[in-house]
């Protein structure tokens, strides 16, 4: 249960807020002076603090300063009376997350509180890298998340994170959807020197184009119709902290220019403001787009691209690291098993084989959802194939360059799965057998696709006609030998 601390000398407001939060399922603690609250936060960790400015004794600003030196990460919402916006802005400069002007609407209160609680959860939920933990012991940590996977490409990712996390440089994270880009961004934050400062994530694709500037850089009162109060943007809120810009490939060119200025000079202006604001923000950006292509097509600034790309981490798709699947399965089953109070289950051999053979277009997210569903659907002890409900591999009708690559990937992952089995049961001669077999299939299918026209088939395969003829002859002879027809004939 999330815990909220109220600091206000107004009994009426405390009463109202306590009831309001308790009804929403939060635990509430109230203190009527700053000093009482400071004693409390030494012994108890809160998820959110609501702090009034005007109190007898220590005022809100001084209390805030003390709070920030103790529970640095707990978001503080500052409450002021109408007409004292300057104090509220000052509080935000000193690290308050947001402010409310009394009297406030329930709706506004709810919105700000849920935003702040989400931020609190994200900042405090540590993402761990697999350290000394052997893969067999991969299980859900008591709190926080863990990045799972011991495959070679993932080991490279961890090495890179280890190298860059503590350095104050910006990082670009690439990879298909669901490969764990956000998880990696959080891991970098938790392993950085800024781990005790704010971490704010912004999804550039989710915020409408006309709102993103004010969201990032804030605005002054009166900057546009409806701008009734000064709004402090996300960049200012994470001064000295880390800003995660998700889906950066979707950012407009105009915003990219402003962002580049923050990266290079550490400065910007609020919308409608004349004052230049200076910030020290570490930027972590992620995208599932090919940014080089975006630059080529004039949709992404080249200078920003190079600036971000200095350190880049690429997350491989799950189909290229199928050896991570058993550990991920174990991890998700342990996590969801605890979440739904269902004892940890295992997978049948054929269910695991199906997971290993699947191509996972939605990557780890798809596997996570698949495991959640399987756990809920399964009533016995073992998860079987029918609980997985994997999408049937899509029939590919056309050979566009895009699905051509996917087909090759799928072939590769199937070979990777089957070849170790073949090795297990074979004695010798495997190399020749497999290569011959693949070649034979390749040639016969190419001939079929070209109506047995050898010139066309050779061109399709990229070999000379002579080589093709030679191979066909050899395969033919081999068959005769195998069936015994050729014996004594040559
Ligand atoms: N290596 C991993 N170990 C454990 N969980 C993982 C791993 N990779 C991804 N996940 C989980 O999979 C889900 C998707 O990961 P995440 O949101 O980081 O992906 P993403 O690359 O940001 O996706 P998108 O591009 O769609 O935003 C999350 O719930 C995350 O916790
Ligand atoms: Mg993401």
Short mmCIF file of N, CA, C and O and ligand atoms in Angstrom, two decimals, residues 146-148 154 176-183 247 288 328 331-332 364-365 368, ligand 1:
data_model
loop_
_atom_site.label_atom_id
_atom_site.label_comp_id
_atom_site.label_asym_id
_atom_site.label_seq_id
_atom_site.Cartn_x
_atom_site.Cartn_y
_atom_site.Cartn_z
N UNK A 146 14.67 -7.17 -12.82
CA UNK A 146 15.99 -7.63 -13.21
C UNK A 146 16.04 -7.83 -14.71
O UNK A 146 15.05 -8.25 -15.31
N UNK A 147 17.18 -7.54 -15.30
CA UNK A 147 17.33 -7.84 -16.72
C UNK A 147 17.85 -9.26 -16.80
O UNK A 147 18.85 -9.60 -16.19
N UNK A 148 17.13 -10.06 -17.57
CA UNK A 148 17.46 -11.48 -17.65
C UNK A 148 18.09 -11.80 -19.02
O UNK A 148 17.71 -11.19 -20.02
N UNK A 154 23.53 -10.25 -25.16
CA UNK A 154 23.11 -9.55 -23.94
C UNK A 154 24.31 -9.27 -23.04
O UNK A 154 24.37 -8.23 -22.40
N UNK A 176 14.29 -3.33 -31.69
CA UNK A 176 12.88 -3.48 -32.04
C UNK A 176 11.98 -3.29 -30.82
O UNK A 176 12.47 -3.33 -29.68
N UNK A 177 10.69 -3.14 -31.09
CA UNK A 177 9.73 -2.96 -30.02
C UNK A 177 9.73 -4.17 -29.07
O UNK A 177 9.78 -5.31 -29.52
N UNK A 178 9.73 -3.89 -27.77
CA UNK A 178 9.63 -4.96 -26.78
C UNK A 178 10.95 -5.66 -26.44
O UNK A 178 10.95 -6.67 -25.75
N UNK A 179 12.06 -5.10 -26.91
CA UNK A 179 13.35 -5.76 -26.63
C UNK A 179 13.94 -5.36 -25.28
O UNK A 179 14.95 -5.91 -24.86
N UNK A 180 13.35 -4.38 -24.63
CA UNK A 180 13.84 -4.01 -23.29
C UNK A 180 14.58 -2.68 -23.25
O UNK A 180 15.37 -2.44 -22.34
N UNK A 181 14.26 -1.76 -24.19
CA UNK A 181 14.99 -0.49 -24.23
C UNK A 181 14.75 0.35 -22.97
O UNK A 181 15.67 0.91 -22.40
N UNK A 182 13.48 0.39 -22.56
CA UNK A 182 13.17 1.19 -21.38
C UNK A 182 13.80 0.58 -20.13
O UNK A 182 14.32 1.30 -19.26
N UNK A 183 13.79 -0.74 -20.07
CA UNK A 183 14.38 -1.43 -18.93
C UNK A 183 15.88 -1.09 -18.84
O UNK A 183 16.40 -0.82 -17.75
N UNK A 247 11.13 6.91 -27.79
CA UNK A 247 10.64 7.12 -29.17
C UNK A 247 11.13 8.46 -29.72
O UNK A 247 10.35 9.24 -30.26
N UNK A 288 12.86 2.77 -31.83
CA UNK A 288 12.88 1.50 -32.57
C UNK A 288 12.99 1.78 -34.06
O UNK A 288 12.88 0.90 -34.89
N UNK A 328 14.18 -16.47 -19.20
CA UNK A 328 13.11 -15.47 -19.16
C UNK A 328 11.80 -16.12 -18.71
O UNK A 328 11.06 -15.55 -17.91
N UNK A 331 11.87 -16.66 -15.03
CA UNK A 331 11.75 -15.38 -14.34
C UNK A 331 10.30 -14.87 -14.35
O UNK A 331 9.76 -14.50 -13.31
N UNK A 332 9.67 -14.92 -15.52
CA UNK A 332 8.29 -14.43 -15.61
C UNK A 332 7.33 -15.32 -14.80
O UNK A 332 6.42 -14.82 -14.15
N UNK A 364 10.54 -9.55 -26.10
CA UNK A 364 10.37 -9.99 -24.71
C UNK A 364 8.99 -9.62 -24.17
O UNK A 364 8.40 -10.35 -23.40
N UNK A 365 8.45 -8.49 -24.64
CA UNK A 365 7.12 -8.10 -24.16
C UNK A 365 6.10 -9.18 -24.53
O UNK A 365 5.23 -9.53 -23.73
N UNK A 368 6.56 -12.10 -22.29
CA UNK A 368 6.05 -11.77 -20.97
C UNK A 368 4.53 -11.92 -20.93
O UNK A 368 3.98 -12.57 -20.04
N1 LIG B 1 15.99 -8.89 -20.66
C1 LIG B 1 14.82 -8.74 -20.01
N2 LIG B 1 14.63 -9.32 -18.81
C2 LIG B 1 13.46 -9.19 -18.15
N3 LIG B 1 12.41 -8.50 -18.60
C3 LIG B 1 12.53 -7.89 -19.80
C4 LIG B 1 13.75 -7.97 -20.55
N4 LIG B 1 13.59 -7.25 -21.68
C5 LIG B 1 12.35 -6.75 -21.64
N5 LIG B 1 11.70 -7.11 -20.51
C6 LIG B 1 10.30 -6.78 -20.16
O1 LIG B 1 9.57 -6.73 -21.37
C7 LIG B 1 8.70 -5.62 -21.43
C8 LIG B 1 9.07 -4.71 -22.58
O2 LIG B 1 10.31 -4.07 -22.31
P1 LIG B 1 10.55 -2.52 -22.60
O3 LIG B 1 9.32 -1.74 -22.32
O4 LIG B 1 11.79 -2.12 -21.94
O5 LIG B 1 10.75 -2.62 -24.19
P2 LIG B 1 10.98 -1.46 -25.26
O6 LIG B 1 12.14 -1.89 -26.09
O7 LIG B 1 11.07 -0.16 -24.58
O8 LIG B 1 9.67 -1.58 -26.12
P3 LIG B 1 8.94 -0.44 -27.04
O9 LIG B 1 9.86 -0.14 -28.18
O10 LIG B 1 7.71 -1.13 -27.51
O11 LIG B 1 8.69 0.71 -26.16
C9 LIG B 1 8.83 -4.94 -20.07
O12 LIG B 1 7.80 -5.38 -19.23
C10 LIG B 1 10.17 -5.38 -19.56
O13 LIG B 1 10.20 -5.41 -18.17
#
